[in-house]
mmCIF file of C-alpha atoms and ligand atoms in Angstrom:
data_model
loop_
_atom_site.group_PDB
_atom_site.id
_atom_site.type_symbol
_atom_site.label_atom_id
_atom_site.label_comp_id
_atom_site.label_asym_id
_atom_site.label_seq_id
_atom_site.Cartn_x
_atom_site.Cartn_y
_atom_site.Cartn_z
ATOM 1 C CA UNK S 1 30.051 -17.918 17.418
ATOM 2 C CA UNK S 2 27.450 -17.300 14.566
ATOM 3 C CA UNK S 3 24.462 -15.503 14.530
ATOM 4 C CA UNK S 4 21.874 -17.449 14.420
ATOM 5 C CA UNK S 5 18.830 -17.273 11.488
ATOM 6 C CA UNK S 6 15.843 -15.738 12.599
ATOM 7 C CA UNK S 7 12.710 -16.562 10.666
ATOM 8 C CA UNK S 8 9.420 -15.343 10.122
ATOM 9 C CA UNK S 9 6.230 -16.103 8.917
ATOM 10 C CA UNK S 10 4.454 -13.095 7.878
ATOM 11 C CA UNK S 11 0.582 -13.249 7.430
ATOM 12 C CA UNK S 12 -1.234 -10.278 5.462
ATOM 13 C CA UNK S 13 -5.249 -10.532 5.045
ATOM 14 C CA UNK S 14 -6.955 -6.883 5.859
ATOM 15 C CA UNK S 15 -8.186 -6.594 2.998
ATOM 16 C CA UNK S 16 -8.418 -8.779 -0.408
ATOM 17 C CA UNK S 17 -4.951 -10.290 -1.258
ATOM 18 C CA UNK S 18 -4.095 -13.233 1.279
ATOM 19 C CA UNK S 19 -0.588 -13.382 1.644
ATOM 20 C CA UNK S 20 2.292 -15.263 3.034
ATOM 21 C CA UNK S 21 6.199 -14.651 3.396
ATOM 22 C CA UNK S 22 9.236 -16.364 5.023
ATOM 23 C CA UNK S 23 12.414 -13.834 5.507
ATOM 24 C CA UNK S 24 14.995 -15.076 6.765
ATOM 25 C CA UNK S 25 16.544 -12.035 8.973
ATOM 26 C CA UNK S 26 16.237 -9.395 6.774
ATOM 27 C CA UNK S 27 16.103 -11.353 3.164
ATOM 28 C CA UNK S 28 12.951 -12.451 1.576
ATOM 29 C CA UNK S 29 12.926 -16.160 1.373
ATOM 30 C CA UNK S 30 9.441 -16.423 -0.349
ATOM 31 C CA UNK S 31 6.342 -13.971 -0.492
ATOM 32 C CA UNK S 32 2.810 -15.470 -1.865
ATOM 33 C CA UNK S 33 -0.309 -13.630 -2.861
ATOM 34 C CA UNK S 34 -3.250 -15.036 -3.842
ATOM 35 C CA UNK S 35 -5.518 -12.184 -5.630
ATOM 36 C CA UNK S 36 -9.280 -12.253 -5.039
ATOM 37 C CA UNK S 37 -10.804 -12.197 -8.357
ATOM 38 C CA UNK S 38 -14.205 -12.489 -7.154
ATOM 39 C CA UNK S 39 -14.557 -8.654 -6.158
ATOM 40 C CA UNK S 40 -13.921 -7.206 -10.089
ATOM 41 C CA UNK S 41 -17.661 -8.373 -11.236
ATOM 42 C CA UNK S 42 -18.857 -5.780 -8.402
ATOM 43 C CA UNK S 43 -16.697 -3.195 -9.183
ATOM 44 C CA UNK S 44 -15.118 -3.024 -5.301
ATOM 45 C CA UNK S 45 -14.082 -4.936 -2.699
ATOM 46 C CA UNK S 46 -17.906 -6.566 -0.875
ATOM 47 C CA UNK S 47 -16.340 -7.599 3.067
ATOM 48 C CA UNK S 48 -18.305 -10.405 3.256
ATOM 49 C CA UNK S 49 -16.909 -12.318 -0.081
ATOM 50 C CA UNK S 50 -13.158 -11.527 1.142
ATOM 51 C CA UNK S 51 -13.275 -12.938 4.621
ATOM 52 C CA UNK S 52 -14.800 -16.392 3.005
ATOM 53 C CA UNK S 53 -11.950 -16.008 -0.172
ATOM 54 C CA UNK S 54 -8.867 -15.733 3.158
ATOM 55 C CA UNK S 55 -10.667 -18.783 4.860
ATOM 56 C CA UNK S 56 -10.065 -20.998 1.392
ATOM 57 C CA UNK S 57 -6.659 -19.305 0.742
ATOM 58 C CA UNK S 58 -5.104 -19.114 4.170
ATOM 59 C CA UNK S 59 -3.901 -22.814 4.663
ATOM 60 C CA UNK S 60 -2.826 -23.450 0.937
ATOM 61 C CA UNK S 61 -0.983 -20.181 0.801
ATOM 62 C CA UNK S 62 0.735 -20.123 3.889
ATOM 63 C CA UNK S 63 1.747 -23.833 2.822
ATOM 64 C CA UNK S 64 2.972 -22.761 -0.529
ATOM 65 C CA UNK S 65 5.366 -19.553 1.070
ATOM 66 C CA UNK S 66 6.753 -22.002 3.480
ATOM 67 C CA UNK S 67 7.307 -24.679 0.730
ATOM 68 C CA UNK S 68 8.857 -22.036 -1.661
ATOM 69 C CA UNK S 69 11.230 -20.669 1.130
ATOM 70 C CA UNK S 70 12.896 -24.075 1.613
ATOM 71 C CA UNK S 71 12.247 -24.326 5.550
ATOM 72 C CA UNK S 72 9.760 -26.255 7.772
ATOM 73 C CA UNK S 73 7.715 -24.916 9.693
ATOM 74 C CA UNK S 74 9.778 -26.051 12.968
ATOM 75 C CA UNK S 75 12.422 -23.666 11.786
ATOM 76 C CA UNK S 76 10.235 -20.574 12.351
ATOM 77 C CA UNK S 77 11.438 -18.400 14.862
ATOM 78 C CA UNK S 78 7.927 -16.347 15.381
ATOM 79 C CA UNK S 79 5.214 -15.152 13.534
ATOM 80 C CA UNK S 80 3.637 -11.741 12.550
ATOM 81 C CA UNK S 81 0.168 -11.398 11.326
ATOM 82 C CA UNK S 82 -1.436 -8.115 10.290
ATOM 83 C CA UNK S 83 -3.839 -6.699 13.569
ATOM 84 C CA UNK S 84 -5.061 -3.553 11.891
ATOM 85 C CA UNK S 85 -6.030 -1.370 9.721
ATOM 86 C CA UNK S 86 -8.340 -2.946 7.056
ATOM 87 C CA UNK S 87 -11.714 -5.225 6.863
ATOM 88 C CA UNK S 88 -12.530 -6.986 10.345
ATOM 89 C CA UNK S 89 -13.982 -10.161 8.569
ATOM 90 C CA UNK S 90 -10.594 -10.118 6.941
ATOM 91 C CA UNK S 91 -8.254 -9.104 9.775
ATOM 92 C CA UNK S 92 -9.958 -12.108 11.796
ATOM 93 C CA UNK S 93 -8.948 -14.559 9.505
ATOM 94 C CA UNK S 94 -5.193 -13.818 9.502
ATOM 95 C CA UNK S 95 -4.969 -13.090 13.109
ATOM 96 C CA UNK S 96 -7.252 -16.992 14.278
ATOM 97 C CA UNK S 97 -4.798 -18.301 12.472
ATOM 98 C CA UNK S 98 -1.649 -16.770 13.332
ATOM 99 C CA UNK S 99 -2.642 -17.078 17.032
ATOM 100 C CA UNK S 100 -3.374 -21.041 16.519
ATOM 101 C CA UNK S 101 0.166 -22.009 14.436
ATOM 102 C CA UNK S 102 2.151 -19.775 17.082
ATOM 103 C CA UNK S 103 0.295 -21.251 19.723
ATOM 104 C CA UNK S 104 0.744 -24.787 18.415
ATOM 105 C CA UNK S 105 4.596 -24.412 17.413
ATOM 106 C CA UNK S 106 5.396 -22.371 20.565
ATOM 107 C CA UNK S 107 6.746 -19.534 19.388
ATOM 108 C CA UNK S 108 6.064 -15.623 19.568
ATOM 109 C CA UNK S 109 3.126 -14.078 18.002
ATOM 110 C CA UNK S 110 3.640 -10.435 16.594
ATOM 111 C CA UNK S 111 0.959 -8.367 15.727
ATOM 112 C CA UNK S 112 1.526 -5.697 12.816
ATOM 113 C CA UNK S 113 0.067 -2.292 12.083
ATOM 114 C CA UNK S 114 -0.437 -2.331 8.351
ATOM 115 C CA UNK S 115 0.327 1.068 7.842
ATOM 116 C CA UNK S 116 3.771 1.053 9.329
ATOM 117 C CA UNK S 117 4.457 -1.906 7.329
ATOM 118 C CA UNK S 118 3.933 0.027 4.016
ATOM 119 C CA UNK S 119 6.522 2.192 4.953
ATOM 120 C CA UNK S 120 9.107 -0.287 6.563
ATOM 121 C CA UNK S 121 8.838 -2.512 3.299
ATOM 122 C CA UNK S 122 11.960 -0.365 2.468
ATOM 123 C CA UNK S 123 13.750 -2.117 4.930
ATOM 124 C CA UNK S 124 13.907 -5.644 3.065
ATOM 125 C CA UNK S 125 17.114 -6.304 1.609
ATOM 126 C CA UNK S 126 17.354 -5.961 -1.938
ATOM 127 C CA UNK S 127 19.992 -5.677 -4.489
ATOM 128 C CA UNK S 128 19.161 -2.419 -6.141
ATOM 129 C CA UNK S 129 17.332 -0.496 -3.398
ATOM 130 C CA UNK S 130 18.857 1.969 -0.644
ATOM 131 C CA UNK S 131 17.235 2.016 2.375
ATOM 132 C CA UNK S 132 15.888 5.519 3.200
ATOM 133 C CA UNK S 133 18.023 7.203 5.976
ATOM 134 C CA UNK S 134 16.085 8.346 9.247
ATOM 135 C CA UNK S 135 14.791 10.768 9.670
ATOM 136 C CA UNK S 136 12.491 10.786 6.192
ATOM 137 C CA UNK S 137 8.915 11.063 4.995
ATOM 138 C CA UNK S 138 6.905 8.315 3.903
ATOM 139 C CA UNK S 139 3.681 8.876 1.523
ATOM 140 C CA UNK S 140 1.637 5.647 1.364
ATOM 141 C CA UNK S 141 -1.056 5.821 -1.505
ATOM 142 C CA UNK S 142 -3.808 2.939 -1.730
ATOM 143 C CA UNK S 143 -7.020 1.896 -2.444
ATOM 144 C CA UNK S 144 -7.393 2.143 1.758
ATOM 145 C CA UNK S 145 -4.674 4.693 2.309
ATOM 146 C CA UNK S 146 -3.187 8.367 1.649
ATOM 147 C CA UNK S 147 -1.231 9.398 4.750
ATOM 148 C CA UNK S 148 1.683 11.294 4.743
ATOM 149 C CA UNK S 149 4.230 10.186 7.725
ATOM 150 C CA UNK S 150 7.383 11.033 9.376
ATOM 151 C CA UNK S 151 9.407 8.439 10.096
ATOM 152 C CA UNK S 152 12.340 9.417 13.044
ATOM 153 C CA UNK S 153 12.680 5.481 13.853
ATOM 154 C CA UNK S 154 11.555 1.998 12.991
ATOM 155 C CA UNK S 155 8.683 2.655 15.312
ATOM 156 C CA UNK S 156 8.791 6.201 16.010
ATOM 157 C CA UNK S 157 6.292 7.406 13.529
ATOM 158 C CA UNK S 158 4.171 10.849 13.316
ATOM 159 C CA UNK S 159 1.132 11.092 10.675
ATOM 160 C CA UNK S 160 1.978 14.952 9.313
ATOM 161 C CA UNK S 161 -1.683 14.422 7.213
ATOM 162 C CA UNK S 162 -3.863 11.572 5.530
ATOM 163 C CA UNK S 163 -7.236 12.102 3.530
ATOM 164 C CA UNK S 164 -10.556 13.605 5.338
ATOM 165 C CA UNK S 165 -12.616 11.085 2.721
ATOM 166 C CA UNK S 166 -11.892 9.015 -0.124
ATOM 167 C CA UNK S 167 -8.345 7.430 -0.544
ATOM 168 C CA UNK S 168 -6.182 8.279 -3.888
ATOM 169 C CA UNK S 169 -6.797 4.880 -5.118
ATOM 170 C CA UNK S 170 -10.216 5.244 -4.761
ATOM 171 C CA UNK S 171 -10.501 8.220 -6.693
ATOM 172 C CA UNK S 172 -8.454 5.935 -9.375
ATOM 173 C CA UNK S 173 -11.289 3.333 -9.198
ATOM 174 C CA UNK S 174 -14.004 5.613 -8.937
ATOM 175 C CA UNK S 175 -12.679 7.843 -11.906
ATOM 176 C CA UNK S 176 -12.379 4.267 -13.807
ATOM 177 C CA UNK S 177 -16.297 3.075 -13.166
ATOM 178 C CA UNK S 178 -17.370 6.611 -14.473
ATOM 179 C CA UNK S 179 -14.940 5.416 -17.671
ATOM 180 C CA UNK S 180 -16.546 2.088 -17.804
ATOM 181 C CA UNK S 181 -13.036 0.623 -17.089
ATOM 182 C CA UNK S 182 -12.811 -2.609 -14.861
ATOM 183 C CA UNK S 183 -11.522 -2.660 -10.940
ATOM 184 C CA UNK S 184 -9.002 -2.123 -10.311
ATOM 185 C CA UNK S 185 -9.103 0.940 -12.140
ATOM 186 C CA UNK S 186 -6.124 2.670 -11.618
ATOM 187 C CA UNK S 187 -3.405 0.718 -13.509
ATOM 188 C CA UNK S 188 -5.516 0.707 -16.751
ATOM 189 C CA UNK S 189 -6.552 4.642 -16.186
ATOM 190 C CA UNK S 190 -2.660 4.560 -16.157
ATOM 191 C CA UNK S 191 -1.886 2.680 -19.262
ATOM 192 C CA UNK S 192 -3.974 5.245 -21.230
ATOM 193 C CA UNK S 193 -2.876 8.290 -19.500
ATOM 194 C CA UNK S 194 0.778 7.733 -20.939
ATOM 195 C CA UNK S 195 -1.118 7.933 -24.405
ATOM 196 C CA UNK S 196 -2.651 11.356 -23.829
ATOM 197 C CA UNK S 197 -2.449 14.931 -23.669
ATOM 198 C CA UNK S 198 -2.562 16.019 -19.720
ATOM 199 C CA UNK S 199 -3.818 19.486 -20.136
ATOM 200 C CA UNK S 200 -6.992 18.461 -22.467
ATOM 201 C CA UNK S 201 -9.220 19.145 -19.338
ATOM 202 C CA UNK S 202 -8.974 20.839 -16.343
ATOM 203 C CA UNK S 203 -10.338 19.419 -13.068
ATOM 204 C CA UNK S 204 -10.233 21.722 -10.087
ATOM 205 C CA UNK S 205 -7.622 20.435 -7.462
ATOM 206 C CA UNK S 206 -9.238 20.167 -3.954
ATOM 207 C CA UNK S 207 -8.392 23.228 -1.331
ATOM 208 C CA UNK S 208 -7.269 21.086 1.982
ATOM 209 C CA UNK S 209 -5.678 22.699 4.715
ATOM 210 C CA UNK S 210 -2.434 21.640 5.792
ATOM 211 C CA UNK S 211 -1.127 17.890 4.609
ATOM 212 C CA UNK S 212 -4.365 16.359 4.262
ATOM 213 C CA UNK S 213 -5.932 15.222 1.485
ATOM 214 C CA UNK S 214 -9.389 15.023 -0.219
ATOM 215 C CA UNK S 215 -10.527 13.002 -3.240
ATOM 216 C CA UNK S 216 -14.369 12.741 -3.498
ATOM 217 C CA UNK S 217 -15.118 16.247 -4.816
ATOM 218 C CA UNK S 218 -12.562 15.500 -7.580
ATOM 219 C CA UNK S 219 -14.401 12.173 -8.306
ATOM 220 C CA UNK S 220 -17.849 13.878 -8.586
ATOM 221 C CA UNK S 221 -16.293 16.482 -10.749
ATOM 222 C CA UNK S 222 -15.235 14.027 -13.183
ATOM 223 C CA UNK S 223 -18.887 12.202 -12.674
ATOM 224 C CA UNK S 224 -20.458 15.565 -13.644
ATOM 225 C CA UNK S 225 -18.142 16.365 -16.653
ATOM 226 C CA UNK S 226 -18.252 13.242 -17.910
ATOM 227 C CA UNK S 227 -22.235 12.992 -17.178
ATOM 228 C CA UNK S 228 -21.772 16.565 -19.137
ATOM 229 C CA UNK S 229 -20.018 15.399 -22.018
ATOM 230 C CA UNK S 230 -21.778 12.246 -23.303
ATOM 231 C CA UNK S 231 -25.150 14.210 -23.023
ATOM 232 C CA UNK S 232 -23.144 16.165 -26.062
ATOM 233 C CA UNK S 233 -21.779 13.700 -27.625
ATOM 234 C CA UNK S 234 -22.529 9.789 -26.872
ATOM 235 C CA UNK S 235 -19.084 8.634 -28.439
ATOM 236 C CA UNK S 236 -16.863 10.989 -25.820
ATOM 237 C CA UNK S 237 -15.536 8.603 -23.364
ATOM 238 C CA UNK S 238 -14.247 5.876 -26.712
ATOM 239 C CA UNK S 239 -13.423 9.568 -28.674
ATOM 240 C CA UNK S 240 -11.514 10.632 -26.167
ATOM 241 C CA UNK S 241 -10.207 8.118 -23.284
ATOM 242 C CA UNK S 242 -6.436 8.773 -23.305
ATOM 243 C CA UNK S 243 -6.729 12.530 -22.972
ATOM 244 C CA UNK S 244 -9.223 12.013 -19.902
ATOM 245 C CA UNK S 245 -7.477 9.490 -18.230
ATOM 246 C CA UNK S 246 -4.508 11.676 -19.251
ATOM 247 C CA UNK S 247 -6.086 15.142 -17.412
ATOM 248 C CA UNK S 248 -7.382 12.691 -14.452
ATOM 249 C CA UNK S 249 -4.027 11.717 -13.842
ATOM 250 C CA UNK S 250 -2.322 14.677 -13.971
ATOM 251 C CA UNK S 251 -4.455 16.689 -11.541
ATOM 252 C CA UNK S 252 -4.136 13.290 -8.702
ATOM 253 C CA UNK S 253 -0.519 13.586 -9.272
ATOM 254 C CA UNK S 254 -0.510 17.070 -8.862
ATOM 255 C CA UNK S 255 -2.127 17.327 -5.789
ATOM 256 C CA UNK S 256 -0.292 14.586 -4.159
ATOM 257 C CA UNK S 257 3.116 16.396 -5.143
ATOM 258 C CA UNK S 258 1.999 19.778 -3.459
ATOM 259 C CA UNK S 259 1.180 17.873 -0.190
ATOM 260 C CA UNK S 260 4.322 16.591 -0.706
ATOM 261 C CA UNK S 261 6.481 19.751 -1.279
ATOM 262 C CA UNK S 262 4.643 21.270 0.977
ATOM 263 C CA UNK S 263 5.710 18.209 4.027
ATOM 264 C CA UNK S 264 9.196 18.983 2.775
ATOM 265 C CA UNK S 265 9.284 22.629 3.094
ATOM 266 C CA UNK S 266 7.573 22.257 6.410
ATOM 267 C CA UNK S 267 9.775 19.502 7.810
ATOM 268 C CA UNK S 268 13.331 20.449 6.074
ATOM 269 C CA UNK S 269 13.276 16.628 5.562
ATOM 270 C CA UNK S 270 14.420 15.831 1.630
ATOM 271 C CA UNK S 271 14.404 11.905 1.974
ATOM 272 C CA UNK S 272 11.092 10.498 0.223
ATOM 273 C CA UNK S 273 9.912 7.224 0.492
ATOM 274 C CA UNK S 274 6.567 5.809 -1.134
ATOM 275 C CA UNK S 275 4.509 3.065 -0.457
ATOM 276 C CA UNK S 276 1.031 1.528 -1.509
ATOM 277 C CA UNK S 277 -0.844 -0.124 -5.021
ATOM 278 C CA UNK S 278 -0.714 3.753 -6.104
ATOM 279 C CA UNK S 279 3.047 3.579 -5.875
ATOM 280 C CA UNK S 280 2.964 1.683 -9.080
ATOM 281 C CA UNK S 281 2.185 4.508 -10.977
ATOM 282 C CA UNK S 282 4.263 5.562 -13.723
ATOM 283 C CA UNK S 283 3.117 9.349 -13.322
ATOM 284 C CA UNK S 284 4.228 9.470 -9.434
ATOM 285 C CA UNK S 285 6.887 7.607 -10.197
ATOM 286 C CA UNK S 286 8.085 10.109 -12.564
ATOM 287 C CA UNK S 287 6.873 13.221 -10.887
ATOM 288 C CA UNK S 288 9.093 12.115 -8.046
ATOM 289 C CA UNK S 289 12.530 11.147 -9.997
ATOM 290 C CA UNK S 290 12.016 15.152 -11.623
ATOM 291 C CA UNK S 291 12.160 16.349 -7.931
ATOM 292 C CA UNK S 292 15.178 14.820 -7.517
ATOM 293 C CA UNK S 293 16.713 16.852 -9.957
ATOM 294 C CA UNK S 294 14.764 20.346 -9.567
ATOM 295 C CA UNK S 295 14.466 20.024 -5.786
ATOM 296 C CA UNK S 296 17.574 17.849 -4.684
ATOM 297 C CA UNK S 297 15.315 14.728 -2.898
ATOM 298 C CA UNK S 298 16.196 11.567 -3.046
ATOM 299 C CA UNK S 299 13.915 9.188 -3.354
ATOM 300 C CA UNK S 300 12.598 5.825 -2.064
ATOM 301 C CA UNK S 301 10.403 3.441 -4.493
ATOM 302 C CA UNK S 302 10.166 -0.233 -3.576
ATOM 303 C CA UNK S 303 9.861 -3.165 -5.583
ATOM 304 C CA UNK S 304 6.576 -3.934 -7.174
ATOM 305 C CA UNK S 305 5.509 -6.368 -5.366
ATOM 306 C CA UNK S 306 6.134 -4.888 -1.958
ATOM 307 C CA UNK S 307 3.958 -1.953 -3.736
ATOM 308 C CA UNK S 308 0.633 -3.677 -3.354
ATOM 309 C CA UNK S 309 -0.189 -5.586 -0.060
ATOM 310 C CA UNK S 310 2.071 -8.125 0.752
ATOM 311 C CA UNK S 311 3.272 -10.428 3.149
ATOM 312 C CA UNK S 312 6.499 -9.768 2.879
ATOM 313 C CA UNK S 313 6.215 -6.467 4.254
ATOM 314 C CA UNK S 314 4.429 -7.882 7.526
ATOM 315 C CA UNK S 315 7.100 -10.234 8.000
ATOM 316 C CA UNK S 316 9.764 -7.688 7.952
ATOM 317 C CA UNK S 317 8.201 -5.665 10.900
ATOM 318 C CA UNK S 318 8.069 -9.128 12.583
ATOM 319 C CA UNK S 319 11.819 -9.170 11.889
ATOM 320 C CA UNK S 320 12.401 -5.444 13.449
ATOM 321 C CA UNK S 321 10.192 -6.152 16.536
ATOM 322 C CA UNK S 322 11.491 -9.963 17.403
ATOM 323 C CA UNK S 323 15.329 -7.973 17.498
ATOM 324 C CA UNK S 324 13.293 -5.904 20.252
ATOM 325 C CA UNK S 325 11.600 -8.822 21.673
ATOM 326 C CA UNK S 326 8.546 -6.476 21.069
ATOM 327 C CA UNK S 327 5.967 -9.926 21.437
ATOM 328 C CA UNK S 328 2.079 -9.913 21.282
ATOM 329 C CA UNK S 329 0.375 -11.866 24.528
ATOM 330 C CA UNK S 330 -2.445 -14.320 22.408
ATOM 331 C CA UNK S 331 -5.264 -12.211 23.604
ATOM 332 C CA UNK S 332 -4.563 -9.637 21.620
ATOM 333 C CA UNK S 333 -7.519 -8.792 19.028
ATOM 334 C CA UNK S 334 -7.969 -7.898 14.908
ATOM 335 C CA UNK S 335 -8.416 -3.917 14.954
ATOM 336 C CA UNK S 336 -9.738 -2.679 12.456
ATOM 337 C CA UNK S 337 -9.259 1.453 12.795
ATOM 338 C CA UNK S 338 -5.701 0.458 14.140
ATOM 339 C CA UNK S 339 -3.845 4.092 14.379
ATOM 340 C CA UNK S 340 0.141 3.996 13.139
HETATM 341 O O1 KG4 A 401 -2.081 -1.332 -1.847
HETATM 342 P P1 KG4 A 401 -3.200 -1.908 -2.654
HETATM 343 O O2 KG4 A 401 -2.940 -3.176 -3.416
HETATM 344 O O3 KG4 A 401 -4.420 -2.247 -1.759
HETATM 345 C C1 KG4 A 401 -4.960 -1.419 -0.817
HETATM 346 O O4 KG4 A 401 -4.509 -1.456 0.346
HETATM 347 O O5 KG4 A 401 -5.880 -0.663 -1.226
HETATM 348 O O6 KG4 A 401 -3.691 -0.762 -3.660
HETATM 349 C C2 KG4 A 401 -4.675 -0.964 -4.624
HETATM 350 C C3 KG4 A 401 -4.957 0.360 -5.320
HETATM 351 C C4 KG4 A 401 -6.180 0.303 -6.252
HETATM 352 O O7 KG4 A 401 -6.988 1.414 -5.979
HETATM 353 C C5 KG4 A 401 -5.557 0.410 -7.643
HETATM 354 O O8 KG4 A 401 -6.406 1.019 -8.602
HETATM 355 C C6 KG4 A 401 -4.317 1.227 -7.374
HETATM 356 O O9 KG4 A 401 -3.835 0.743 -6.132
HETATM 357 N N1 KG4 A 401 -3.268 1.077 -8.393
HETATM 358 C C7 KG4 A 401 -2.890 2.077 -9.229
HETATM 359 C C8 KG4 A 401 -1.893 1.531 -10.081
HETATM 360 N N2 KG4 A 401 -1.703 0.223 -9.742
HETATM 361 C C9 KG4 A 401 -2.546 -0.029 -8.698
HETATM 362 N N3 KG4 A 401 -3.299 3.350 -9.309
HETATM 363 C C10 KG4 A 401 -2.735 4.116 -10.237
HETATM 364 N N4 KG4 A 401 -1.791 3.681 -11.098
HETATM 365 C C11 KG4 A 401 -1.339 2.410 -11.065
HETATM 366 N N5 KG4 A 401 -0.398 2.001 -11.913
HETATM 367 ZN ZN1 ZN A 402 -2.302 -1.611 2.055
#
């Protein structure tokens, strides 16, 4: 007999892309984002404006990914919305509405940690990307998130460290307002970093025990050197942008690779896998492909679009948990310090 299709619906909204994806078992059938412009003019996401931006976006966008996959919606087979982490005004949005479509078509509900869904975005079949093998270490780097996790099992997860303060992307937006650069910061700090000389300046790399991370004394020591400079000389950020963005980069990098090395050497575990908007980043990106070679990993780095949040990551967690019958009752609630 054949198998028969499973499809999802996956809903993301925690925090200020509203997405929605059909996969049909383990194959992306359509993924939609709609970006929330409105938060650049205030340099940051503001709650309040993204909860009201998912309210307009969730109906048209969630019509478009079903539209684009080719389906209708009696087809579905269940549907996973993200619970938690993120922005509560935000979670609520995606999780009212996942609860009323499921309720209305009769079909499972399946609520999603984020988190775990950064790192299982590895798991959607695509042409040119392996899987990582278990067991194998996931870093996901974000504008919400730096955790460093080891993954023994689709759901068998242990965080080995995350940051005590600011995320990594943070310190990339942060870094970027100092600049003057727009939000998001980090791909444009990016662009210009390629341009310039890494070792210009020297910021001091944060002493953290263990595998967690800290970013806000590196963002106020950029504040104060910059603050610094310009006193000096009122032309240093235009004189001189590629070589700081350059130097910035270089020392987040660095510091993420040490945690890094230093997960490996404590774990034994060689198989890297990265996840998150930071993931993007040509200088990660890089660092990691030079391990390969001088340390023998291999490594994991997924499509752009499952880089940033996505609903196409939710959905296939929804996929993984409906083969385990893993099913949410409809009471169950938006969370927004949801653990992994
Ligand atoms: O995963 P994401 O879309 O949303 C969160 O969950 O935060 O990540 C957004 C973050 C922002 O901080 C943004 O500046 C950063 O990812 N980002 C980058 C790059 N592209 C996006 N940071 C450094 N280099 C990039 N190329
Ligand atoms: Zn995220």
């Amino acid at each position: 007999m054949e198998k028969e299709n499973i499809y999802i619906l996956g809903i993301e909204s925690s925090c200020d892309d509203t997405s929605a994806a059909i996969l049909c078992n383990d194959l992306i059938l359509s993924n939609v984002v709609a970006n929330q412009k409105i938060h650049a003019e205030y340099g940051g996401v503001v709650p309040e404006l993204a909860s009201r931006a998912h309210q307009q976006n969730i109906v048209p966008v969630v019509h478009r990914a079903i539209e684009k996959a080719g389906i209708s919606k009696n087809q579905l087979s269940a549907i996973a919305f993200t619970r938690g982490p993120g922005l509560m005004g935000s979670l609520l949005v995606g999780t009212s509405f996942a609860k009323s479509l499921a309720f209305g078509l009769e079909i499972p509900l399946i609520d999603i940690n984020h988190m775990q869904a950064h790192i299982l975005a590895h798991f959607i079949d695509e042409p040119d990307h392996n899987k990582p093998p278990f067991p194998f270490l996931a870093m996901t780097i974000s504008g919400g998130h730096t955790q460093i996790v080891r993954v023994d099992d689709y759901f068998k997860m242990e965080v080995l460290g995350e940051t005590i303060d600011d995320a990594v992307g943070e310190a990339y937006d942060k870094s970027g307002k100092v600049l003057g650069l727009g939000y998001p910061a980090g791909p444009e700090i990016d662009k210009c970093a390629r341009l310039g000389n890494p070792k210009a300046y020297t910021f001091t790399k944060p002493k953290v025990d263990g595998l967690n991370f800290s970013f806000s004394g590196l963002k106020t020591a950029i504040l104060y050197f910059v603050q610094r400079e310009v006193k000096a000389n009122p032309n240093f950020i235009q004189e001189n942008l590629n070589d700081i963005c350059a130097s910035i980069q270089y020392t987040i990098i660095g510091i993420l690779m040490d945690k890094l090395k230093l997960a490996v050497k404590q774990t034994g575990i060689k198989h890297i896998a990265i996840g998150g908007g930071v993931s993007a980043n040509s200088g990660i990106r890089k660092a990691l492909k030079l391990a390969e070679q001088k340390h023998g990993w291999t490594t994991y780095i997924p499509k752009f679009e499952y880089t940033t949040d996505n609903a196409a990551m939710i959905a296939i967690v929804g996929y993984l948990k409906y083969l385990e019958k893993d099913f949410s009752d409809f009471d169950v609630t938006a969370t927004a310090r949801l653990k992994i």
